[in-house]
mmCIF file of C-alpha atoms in Angstrom:
data_model
loop_
_atom_site.group_PDB
_atom_site.id
_atom_site.type_symbol
_atom_site.label_atom_id
_atom_site.label_comp_id
_atom_site.label_asym_id
_atom_site.label_seq_id
_atom_site.Cartn_x
_atom_site.Cartn_y
_atom_site.Cartn_z
ATOM 1 C CA UNK A 98 -0.058 -0.197 -0.061
ATOM 2 C CA UNK A 99 2.810 2.230 0.905
ATOM 3 C CA UNK A 100 4.217 1.826 -2.672
ATOM 4 C CA UNK A 101 0.842 2.558 -4.367
ATOM 5 C CA UNK A 102 0.400 5.641 -1.982
ATOM 6 C CA UNK A 103 3.864 6.992 -3.218
ATOM 7 C CA UNK A 104 2.809 6.971 -6.793
ATOM 8 C CA UNK A 105 -0.551 8.375 -6.018
ATOM 9 C CA UNK A 106 0.942 11.116 -3.969
ATOM 10 C CA UNK A 107 3.152 12.170 -6.724
ATOM 11 C CA UNK A 108 0.167 12.097 -9.178
ATOM 12 C CA UNK A 109 -1.895 14.073 -6.826
ATOM 13 C CA UNK A 110 0.523 16.784 -5.815
ATOM 14 C CA UNK A 111 1.686 17.576 -9.468
ATOM 15 C CA UNK A 112 -1.713 17.458 -10.523
ATOM 16 C CA UNK A 113 -2.799 20.127 -7.971
ATOM 17 C CA UNK A 114 0.233 22.130 -8.834
ATOM 18 C CA UNK A 115 -0.719 22.103 -12.606
ATOM 19 C CA UNK A 116 -4.294 23.036 -11.810
ATOM 20 C CA UNK A 117 -3.022 26.302 -10.177
ATOM 21 C CA UNK A 118 -2.238 27.380 -13.640
ATOM 22 C CA UNK A 119 -6.014 26.888 -14.851
ATOM 23 C CA UNK A 120 -7.188 30.461 -15.968
ATOM 24 C CA UNK A 121 -3.660 31.658 -15.814
ATOM 25 C CA UNK A 122 -1.836 30.253 -18.818
ATOM 26 C CA UNK A 123 0.120 32.484 -21.051
ATOM 27 C CA UNK A 124 -2.253 31.793 -23.930
ATOM 28 C CA UNK A 125 -5.607 30.066 -24.054
ATOM 29 C CA UNK A 126 -4.011 26.911 -25.915
ATOM 30 C CA UNK A 127 -1.475 26.303 -23.129
ATOM 31 C CA UNK A 128 -4.143 27.129 -20.550
ATOM 32 C CA UNK A 129 -6.102 24.063 -21.671
ATOM 33 C CA UNK A 130 -3.000 21.896 -22.323
ATOM 34 C CA UNK A 131 -1.894 22.313 -18.926
ATOM 35 C CA UNK A 132 -5.436 21.836 -17.258
ATOM 36 C CA UNK A 133 -5.736 18.657 -19.506
ATOM 37 C CA UNK A 134 -2.530 17.414 -17.865
ATOM 38 C CA UNK A 135 -3.557 18.470 -14.618
ATOM 39 C CA UNK A 136 -6.651 16.312 -15.006
ATOM 40 C CA UNK A 137 -4.718 13.086 -16.433
ATOM 41 C CA UNK A 138 -2.455 13.436 -13.270
ATOM 42 C CA UNK A 139 -5.615 13.752 -10.836
ATOM 43 C CA UNK A 140 -7.104 10.750 -12.744
ATOM 44 C CA UNK A 141 -4.051 8.692 -12.152
ATOM 45 C CA UNK A 142 -4.101 9.674 -8.374
ATOM 46 C CA UNK A 143 -7.667 8.612 -8.066
ATOM 47 C CA UNK A 144 -7.199 5.242 -9.591
ATOM 48 C CA UNK A 145 -4.025 4.680 -7.421
ATOM 49 C CA UNK A 146 -5.643 6.256 -4.162
ATOM 50 C CA UNK A 147 -8.599 4.194 -4.599
ATOM 51 C CA UNK A 148 -6.503 1.137 -4.842
ATOM 52 C CA UNK A 149 -4.690 2.199 -1.736
ATOM 53 C CA UNK A 150 -7.815 2.766 0.165
ATOM 54 C CA UNK A 151 -8.972 -0.822 -0.731
ATOM 55 C CA UNK A 152 -5.750 -2.246 0.514
ATOM 56 C CA UNK A 153 -6.153 -0.520 3.790
ATOM 57 C CA UNK A 154 -9.138 -2.771 4.300
ATOM 58 C CA UNK A 155 -10.625 -0.352 7.059
ATOM 59 C CA UNK A 156 -13.313 1.536 4.981
ATOM 60 C CA UNK A 157 -11.307 4.340 3.839
ATOM 61 C CA UNK A 158 -11.868 5.924 0.664
ATOM 62 C CA UNK A 159 -9.890 7.633 -2.094
ATOM 63 C CA UNK A 160 -11.179 11.015 -0.502
ATOM 64 C CA UNK A 161 -10.053 10.080 2.866
ATOM 65 C CA UNK A 162 -6.559 9.321 1.518
ATOM 66 C CA UNK A 163 -6.572 12.618 -0.477
ATOM 67 C CA UNK A 164 -8.075 14.991 1.852
ATOM 68 C CA UNK A 165 -7.390 13.671 5.589
ATOM 69 C CA UNK A 166 -3.752 13.047 5.532
ATOM 70 C CA UNK A 167 -1.145 15.722 6.724
ATOM 71 C CA UNK A 168 2.192 16.718 5.427
ATOM 72 C CA UNK A 169 4.049 13.737 7.039
ATOM 73 C CA UNK A 170 1.805 11.080 5.662
ATOM 74 C CA UNK A 171 2.542 12.536 2.145
ATOM 75 C CA UNK A 172 5.087 10.588 0.501
ATOM 76 C CA UNK A 173 5.453 12.274 -2.786
ATOM 77 C CA UNK A 174 8.735 13.224 -4.414
ATOM 78 C CA UNK A 175 10.136 16.675 -3.514
ATOM 79 C CA UNK A 176 10.376 17.617 -7.244
ATOM 80 C CA UNK A 177 6.496 17.551 -7.659
ATOM 81 C CA UNK A 178 5.798 19.992 -4.863
ATOM 82 C CA UNK A 179 8.264 22.637 -5.927
ATOM 83 C CA UNK A 180 6.690 25.973 -6.837
ATOM 84 C CA UNK A 181 5.228 26.583 -10.370
ATOM 85 C CA UNK A 182 7.454 29.699 -10.818
ATOM 86 C CA UNK A 183 7.247 31.052 -14.314
ATOM 87 C CA UNK A 184 5.927 29.225 -17.375
ATOM 88 C CA UNK A 185 9.389 27.990 -18.127
ATOM 89 C CA UNK A 186 10.098 26.729 -14.421
ATOM 90 C CA UNK A 187 6.716 24.700 -14.612
ATOM 91 C CA UNK A 188 7.640 23.281 -18.071
ATOM 92 C CA UNK A 189 10.977 22.234 -16.844
ATOM 93 C CA UNK A 190 9.693 20.535 -13.532
ATOM 94 C CA UNK A 191 7.261 18.803 -15.742
ATOM 95 C CA UNK A 192 9.879 17.543 -18.261
ATOM 96 C CA UNK A 193 12.208 16.341 -15.497
ATOM 97 C CA UNK A 194 9.189 14.467 -13.945
ATOM 98 C CA UNK A 195 7.604 13.282 -17.133
ATOM 99 C CA UNK A 196 10.803 11.766 -18.504
ATOM 100 C CA UNK A 197 11.058 9.699 -15.347
ATOM 101 C CA UNK A 198 7.484 8.794 -15.168
ATOM 102 C CA UNK A 199 7.468 7.777 -18.781
ATOM 103 C CA UNK A 200 10.265 5.050 -17.984
ATOM 104 C CA UNK A 201 8.999 4.297 -14.749
ATOM 105 C CA UNK A 202 5.322 3.434 -15.924
ATOM 106 C CA UNK A 203 6.791 1.390 -18.998
ATOM 107 C CA UNK A 204 8.365 -0.914 -16.182
ATOM 108 C CA UNK A 205 5.348 -0.859 -14.181
ATOM 109 C CA UNK A 206 3.466 -2.471 -17.345
ATOM 110 C CA UNK A 207 5.376 -5.640 -16.217
ATOM 111 C CA UNK A 208 4.182 -5.607 -12.586
ATOM 112 C CA UNK A 209 3.320 -8.835 -11.064
ATOM 113 C CA UNK A 210 0.309 -6.803 -9.170
ATOM 114 C CA UNK A 211 -2.618 -7.006 -11.754
ATOM 115 C CA UNK A 212 -4.206 -3.707 -10.669
ATOM 116 C CA UNK A 213 -1.066 -1.793 -10.662
ATOM 117 C CA UNK A 214 -0.495 -3.203 -14.146
ATOM 118 C CA UNK A 215 -3.940 -2.029 -15.443
ATOM 119 C CA UNK A 216 -3.458 1.330 -13.861
ATOM 120 C CA UNK A 217 -0.076 1.456 -15.718
ATOM 121 C CA UNK A 218 -1.863 0.380 -18.883
ATOM 122 C CA UNK A 219 -4.221 3.233 -18.767
ATOM 123 C CA UNK A 220 -1.764 6.086 -17.589
ATOM 124 C CA UNK A 221 1.071 5.336 -19.927
ATOM 125 C CA UNK A 222 -0.819 6.693 -22.975
ATOM 126 C CA UNK A 223 -1.320 9.734 -20.955
ATOM 127 C CA UNK A 224 2.238 10.050 -19.649
ATOM 128 C CA UNK A 225 3.766 9.360 -23.121
ATOM 129 C CA UNK A 226 1.932 12.568 -24.419
ATOM 130 C CA UNK A 227 3.054 14.585 -21.348
ATOM 131 C CA UNK A 228 6.675 13.638 -21.943
ATOM 132 C CA UNK A 229 6.438 14.747 -25.558
ATOM 133 C CA UNK A 230 4.781 17.836 -24.687
ATOM 134 C CA UNK A 231 7.087 18.992 -22.048
ATOM 135 C CA UNK A 232 10.102 18.019 -24.006
ATOM 136 C CA UNK A 233 8.923 19.945 -26.952
ATOM 137 C CA UNK A 234 8.387 22.964 -24.887
ATOM 138 C CA UNK A 235 11.883 22.706 -23.142
ATOM 139 C CA UNK A 236 13.439 22.573 -26.801
ATOM 140 C CA UNK A 237 11.536 25.619 -27.805
ATOM 141 C CA UNK A 238 12.224 27.649 -24.629
ATOM 142 C CA UNK A 239 15.969 26.626 -24.300
ATOM 143 C CA UNK A 240 16.399 27.252 -28.293
ATOM 144 C CA UNK A 241 14.188 30.212 -28.022
ATOM 145 C CA UNK A 242 14.901 34.047 -27.233
ATOM 146 C CA UNK A 243 17.888 35.101 -25.114
ATOM 147 C CA UNK A 244 15.398 35.655 -22.334
ATOM 148 C CA UNK A 245 13.597 32.250 -22.474
ATOM 149 C CA UNK A 246 16.890 30.515 -22.755
ATOM 150 C CA UNK A 247 18.262 32.079 -19.506
ATOM 151 C CA UNK A 248 14.956 31.506 -17.532
ATOM 152 C CA UNK A 249 14.781 27.771 -18.405
ATOM 153 C CA UNK A 250 18.430 27.370 -17.748
ATOM 154 C CA UNK A 251 18.091 28.871 -14.176
ATOM 155 C CA UNK A 252 14.992 26.587 -13.553
ATOM 156 C CA UNK A 253 17.087 23.669 -14.555
ATOM 157 C CA UNK A 254 19.910 24.495 -12.251
ATOM 158 C CA UNK A 255 17.229 25.214 -9.473
ATOM 159 C CA UNK A 256 15.519 21.951 -9.986
ATOM 160 C CA UNK A 257 18.411 19.561 -10.395
ATOM 161 C CA UNK A 258 19.163 18.942 -6.840
ATOM 162 C CA UNK A 259 15.625 17.513 -6.607
ATOM 163 C CA UNK A 260 16.085 14.877 -9.491
ATOM 164 C CA UNK A 261 18.435 12.540 -7.394
ATOM 165 C CA UNK A 262 15.592 11.531 -5.086
ATOM 166 C CA UNK A 263 13.743 9.909 -7.892
ATOM 167 C CA UNK A 264 16.334 7.224 -8.301
ATOM 168 C CA UNK A 265 17.123 6.693 -4.796
ATOM 169 C CA UNK A 266 15.887 3.118 -3.598
ATOM 170 C CA UNK A 267 14.862 2.759 -0.172
ATOM 171 C CA UNK A 268 13.575 -0.312 1.785
ATOM 172 C CA UNK A 269 10.102 0.013 0.394
ATOM 173 C CA UNK A 270 11.572 0.222 -3.241
ATOM 174 C CA UNK A 271 13.759 -2.781 -2.382
ATOM 175 C CA UNK A 272 11.182 -5.190 -1.369
ATOM 176 C CA UNK A 273 8.670 -4.297 -4.113
ATOM 177 C CA UNK A 274 11.282 -5.024 -6.760
ATOM 178 C CA UNK A 275 12.174 -8.241 -5.100
ATOM 179 C CA UNK A 276 8.566 -9.152 -5.166
ATOM 180 C CA UNK A 277 8.303 -8.383 -8.844
ATOM 181 C CA UNK A 278 5.843 -5.488 -8.046
ATOM 182 C CA UNK A 279 7.780 -2.612 -8.138
ATOM 183 C CA UNK A 280 10.243 -0.874 -10.564
ATOM 184 C CA UNK A 281 14.037 -1.165 -10.334
ATOM 185 C CA UNK A 282 15.095 2.393 -10.346
ATOM 186 C CA UNK A 283 18.831 1.908 -11.395
ATOM 187 C CA UNK A 284 18.201 1.048 -15.138
ATOM 188 C CA UNK A 285 15.496 3.855 -15.122
ATOM 189 C CA UNK A 286 18.216 6.324 -14.058
ATOM 190 C CA UNK A 287 20.521 5.438 -17.003
ATOM 191 C CA UNK A 288 17.262 5.796 -19.441
ATOM 192 C CA UNK A 289 16.372 9.118 -17.728
ATOM 193 C CA UNK A 290 20.014 10.650 -18.161
ATOM 194 C CA UNK A 291 20.172 9.633 -21.716
ATOM 195 C CA UNK A 292 16.906 11.216 -22.783
ATOM 196 C CA UNK A 293 17.395 14.376 -20.502
ATOM 197 C CA UNK A 294 20.869 14.779 -22.312
ATOM 198 C CA UNK A 295 19.291 14.574 -25.557
ATOM 199 C CA UNK A 296 16.726 16.727 -25.136
ATOM 200 C CA UNK A 297 18.844 19.451 -23.308
ATOM 201 C CA UNK A 298 21.328 19.287 -26.045
ATOM 202 C CA UNK A 299 18.418 20.003 -28.532
ATOM 203 C CA UNK A 300 17.593 22.839 -26.428
ATOM 204 C CA UNK A 301 20.939 24.318 -26.176
ATOM 205 C CA UNK A 302 20.831 23.951 -22.236
ATOM 206 C CA UNK A 303 23.789 23.174 -19.967
ATOM 207 C CA UNK A 304 23.145 20.066 -17.857
ATOM 208 C CA UNK A 305 24.167 21.028 -14.301
ATOM 209 C CA UNK A 306 26.736 18.923 -12.706
ATOM 210 C CA UNK A 307 25.442 16.329 -10.367
ATOM 211 C CA UNK A 308 26.247 17.623 -6.869
ATOM 212 C CA UNK A 309 24.395 17.072 -3.384
ATOM 213 C CA UNK A 310 20.891 15.975 -4.097
ATOM 214 C CA UNK A 311 17.995 16.645 -1.963
ATOM 215 C CA UNK A 312 15.897 13.691 -0.491
ATOM 216 C CA UNK A 313 13.302 12.855 2.020
ATOM 217 C CA UNK A 314 9.795 13.334 0.367
ATOM 218 C CA UNK A 315 9.333 9.577 -0.014
ATOM 219 C CA UNK A 316 9.819 9.288 3.710
ATOM 220 C CA UNK A 317 7.401 12.094 4.621
ATOM 221 C CA UNK A 318 10.120 14.944 5.100
ATOM 222 C CA UNK A 319 9.044 17.616 2.894
ATOM 223 C CA UNK A 320 9.778 21.446 1.882
ATOM 224 C CA UNK A 321 7.433 24.072 3.362
ATOM 225 C CA UNK A 322 5.671 24.382 0.141
ATOM 226 C CA UNK A 323 3.752 20.905 0.545
ATOM 227 C CA UNK A 324 2.098 22.687 3.484
ATOM 228 C CA UNK A 325 0.675 25.526 1.391
ATOM 229 C CA UNK A 326 -0.412 22.849 -1.434
ATOM 230 C CA UNK A 327 -2.405 20.674 0.917
ATOM 231 C CA UNK A 328 -3.993 23.884 2.751
ATOM 232 C CA UNK A 329 -5.386 24.888 -0.441
ATOM 233 C CA UNK A 330 -6.553 21.596 -1.783
ATOM 234 C CA UNK A 331 -7.917 20.249 1.667
ATOM 235 C CA UNK A 332 -9.450 23.297 2.942
ATOM 236 C CA UNK A 333 -12.786 22.886 1.722
ATOM 237 C CA UNK A 334 -13.558 18.982 2.737
ATOM 238 C CA UNK A 335 -11.779 19.791 6.163
ATOM 239 C CA UNK A 336 -13.988 22.917 6.852
ATOM 240 C CA UNK A 337 -17.121 21.269 5.314
ATOM 241 C CA UNK A 338 -16.638 17.600 5.837
ATOM 242 C CA UNK A 339 -20.286 16.758 4.376
ATOM 243 C CA UNK A 340 -20.042 19.189 1.526
ATOM 244 C CA UNK A 341 -20.992 17.783 -1.816
ATOM 245 C CA UNK A 342 -22.327 18.927 -5.181
ATOM 246 C CA UNK B 1032 7.553 41.656 -29.459
ATOM 247 C CA UNK B 1033 4.068 40.524 -28.310
ATOM 248 C CA UNK B 1034 2.616 37.015 -28.596
ATOM 249 C CA UNK B 1035 0.447 38.196 -31.466
ATOM 250 C CA UNK B 1036 3.398 39.123 -33.587
ATOM 251 C CA UNK B 1037 5.163 35.872 -32.501
ATOM 252 C CA UNK B 1038 2.592 33.256 -32.869
ATOM 253 C CA UNK B 1039 0.787 32.368 -36.047
ATOM 254 C CA UNK B 1040 -2.764 31.531 -36.548
ATOM 255 C CA UNK B 1041 -3.331 28.007 -37.582
ATOM 256 C CA UNK B 1042 -6.603 26.574 -39.264
ATOM 257 C CA UNK B 1043 -7.360 23.003 -37.643
ATOM 258 C CA UNK B 1044 -9.090 20.244 -39.692
ATOM 259 C CA UNK B 1045 -10.217 16.882 -37.859
ATOM 260 C CA UNK B 1046 -11.355 13.671 -39.196
ATOM 261 C CA UNK B 1047 -13.672 12.075 -36.827
ATOM 262 C CA UNK B 1048 -13.677 8.690 -38.062
ATOM 263 C CA UNK B 1049 -11.997 6.642 -40.783
ATOM 264 C CA UNK B 1050 -13.707 7.219 -44.300
ATOM 265 C CA UNK B 1051 -14.774 10.630 -43.591
ATOM 266 C CA UNK B 1052 -12.993 13.664 -44.522
ATOM 267 C CA UNK B 1053 -11.396 16.234 -42.560
ATOM 268 C CA UNK B 1054 -13.598 18.913 -41.449
ATOM 269 C CA UNK B 1055 -12.724 22.389 -40.399
ATOM 270 C CA UNK B 1056 -12.752 22.533 -36.564
ATOM 271 C CA UNK B 1057 -11.728 25.976 -35.983
ATOM 272 C CA UNK B 1058 -8.422 28.035 -35.620
ATOM 273 C CA UNK B 1059 -5.738 28.407 -32.725
ATOM 274 C CA UNK B 1060 -2.385 29.865 -32.014
ATOM 275 C CA UNK B 1061 0.875 27.878 -32.061
ATOM 276 C CA UNK B 1062 4.761 29.008 -32.788
ATOM 277 C CA UNK B 1063 5.113 26.090 -35.312
ATOM 278 C CA UNK B 1064 3.379 23.042 -36.907
ATOM 279 C CA UNK B 1065 4.376 20.426 -34.312
ATOM 280 C CA UNK B 1066 2.983 22.695 -31.486
ATOM 281 C CA UNK B 1067 -0.086 23.392 -33.518
ATOM 282 C CA UNK B 1068 -0.885 19.763 -33.788
ATOM 283 C CA UNK B 1069 -0.487 19.478 -29.873
ATOM 284 C CA UNK B 1070 -2.556 22.405 -29.350
ATOM 285 C CA UNK B 1071 -5.245 21.226 -31.713
ATOM 286 C CA UNK B 1072 -5.178 18.059 -29.826
ATOM 287 C CA UNK B 1073 -5.699 19.816 -26.581
ATOM 288 C CA UNK B 1074 -8.259 22.125 -27.714
ATOM 289 C CA UNK B 1075 -10.484 20.289 -30.230
ATOM 290 C CA UNK B 1076 -10.265 16.551 -29.346
ATOM 291 C CA UNK B 1077 -10.550 16.378 -25.646
ATOM 292 C CA UNK B 1078 -14.117 14.754 -26.066
ATOM 293 C CA UNK B 1079 -13.100 12.150 -28.639
ATOM 294 C CA UNK B 1080 -13.645 14.245 -31.598
ATOM 295 C CA UNK B 1081 -11.037 12.940 -33.963
ATOM 296 C CA UNK B 1082 -8.708 10.237 -35.101
ATOM 297 C CA UNK B 1083 -6.601 12.650 -37.354
ATOM 298 C CA UNK B 1084 -5.676 16.042 -37.456
ATOM 299 C CA UNK B 1085 -4.529 18.530 -40.225
ATOM 300 C CA UNK B 1086 -3.241 21.916 -39.313
ATOM 301 C CA UNK B 1087 -2.466 24.615 -41.899
ATOM 302 C CA UNK B 1088 -1.352 28.276 -41.621
ATOM 303 C CA UNK B 1089 -4.260 30.419 -41.836
ATOM 304 C CA UNK B 1090 -2.225 32.838 -44.066
ATOM 305 C CA UNK B 1091 -1.684 29.799 -46.469
ATOM 306 C CA UNK B 1092 -5.431 29.821 -47.217
ATOM 307 C CA UNK B 1093 -6.626 32.136 -49.865
ATOM 308 C CA UNK B 1094 -10.431 32.904 -49.625
ATOM 309 C CA UNK B 1095 -12.822 34.127 -51.985
ATOM 310 C CA UNK B 1096 -13.715 37.700 -51.392
ATOM 311 C CA UNK B 1097 -17.599 38.277 -50.556
ATOM 312 C CA UNK B 1098 -17.592 41.085 -53.218
ATOM 313 C CA UNK B 1099 -17.199 38.467 -55.773
ATOM 314 C CA UNK B 1100 -20.120 36.428 -54.687
ATOM 315 C CA UNK B 1101 -22.265 37.503 -57.748
ATOM 316 C CA UNK B 1102 -20.012 36.735 -60.448
ATOM 317 C CA UNK B 1103 -18.830 33.464 -58.824
ATOM 318 C CA UNK B 1104 -22.043 31.953 -57.490
ATOM 319 C CA UNK B 1105 -25.085 33.644 -58.826
ATOM 320 C CA UNK B 1106 -24.804 31.986 -62.325
ATOM 321 C CA UNK B 1107 -25.289 28.690 -60.991
ATOM 322 C CA UNK B 1108 -28.581 29.729 -59.420
ATOM 323 C CA UNK B 1109 -30.755 29.319 -62.576
ATOM 324 C CA UNK B 1110 -29.265 26.135 -63.933
ATOM 325 C CA UNK B 1111 -31.402 23.456 -62.290
ATOM 326 C CA UNK B 1112 -30.414 21.028 -64.971
ATOM 327 C CA UNK B 1113 -27.058 20.583 -63.224
ATOM 328 C CA UNK B 1114 -28.878 18.800 -60.438
ATOM 329 C CA UNK B 1115 -29.328 15.310 -61.057
ATOM 330 C CA UNK B 1116 -32.966 15.464 -60.131
ATOM 331 C CA UNK B 1117 -34.675 14.635 -63.477
ATOM 332 C CA UNK B 1118 -33.708 10.903 -63.324
ATOM 333 C CA UNK B 1119 -36.209 8.306 -62.246
ATOM 334 C CA UNK B 1120 -34.391 6.349 -59.603
ATOM 335 C CA UNK B 1121 -35.618 2.601 -59.214
ATOM 336 C CA UNK B 1122 -36.479 1.681 -55.777
ATOM 337 C CA UNK B 1123 -34.087 -0.982 -55.512
ATOM 338 C CA UNK B 1124 -31.318 1.467 -55.684
ATOM 339 C CA UNK B 1125 -32.085 2.764 -52.182
ATOM 340 C CA UNK B 1126 -30.665 6.026 -50.896
ATOM 341 C CA UNK B 1127 -28.292 7.820 -52.739
#
């Protein structure tokens, strides 16, 4: 269940972050594109949280999991809770995560857990599109104007220290890999570095040196940002628990 | 430079299913053809509207002028014999 929750938390928090753009996109077409992607992530989060809720076997629902847990119970990667920043930063965060997510879910298709396999089957089509979309944008911003180049390069430099956590295996990962359910992150790391290098090269961007990497999200140690994300997301169901429409 | 100078307008054509032709769906902004396809996917095919997308720069389309409507179209008005409506169609043929 912990494993399913981690995947669900990544999808939910990133979906919520992207949803913040709704109505604020730089142009109508991109506003719709990001809202679509946000909804894809929320859809994936629902499938995963629904599954996690069933695994809990205590009558919990997907809503309980999304709205009634606090910061330390959220086990998403730190990368997905980073602030949206400008358009370039949102696109860069999306690209770094989508590329990882694409290789991850491609492997999850082979999971021994039938339900996770089904979810991966549905999600991979969406994720493939996300990865194409964000890579196209990184190329255009990086190889765009002087200003767009500088801005996405700065975003890349800022976000790089949050990429290491994606490939760090902890006890939960090891156990799931051993059982044939989870994904081995070591080969994913190689694939990710190769793809990211290729796109950054096309985008004329400089790949930052691997230095010290942030970690802790998977274990519930978060940056201050997650508190604000959850406050906005959970405010209504916590204030008015019986609210419905 | 503003976005309006930057991003061209594209006309979007969607084929809703195999065998049908592409139909004009609308227009949108995009910096280039690849992104125009992606934008068209997001703007015009969110509800299962299509299986194929064409995009073309709006400025590549030449349109007839409304001022020319008379010389272009009026002469066809009184030529009913151009419509194949004078034939007896046997019932067995069915709907044409």
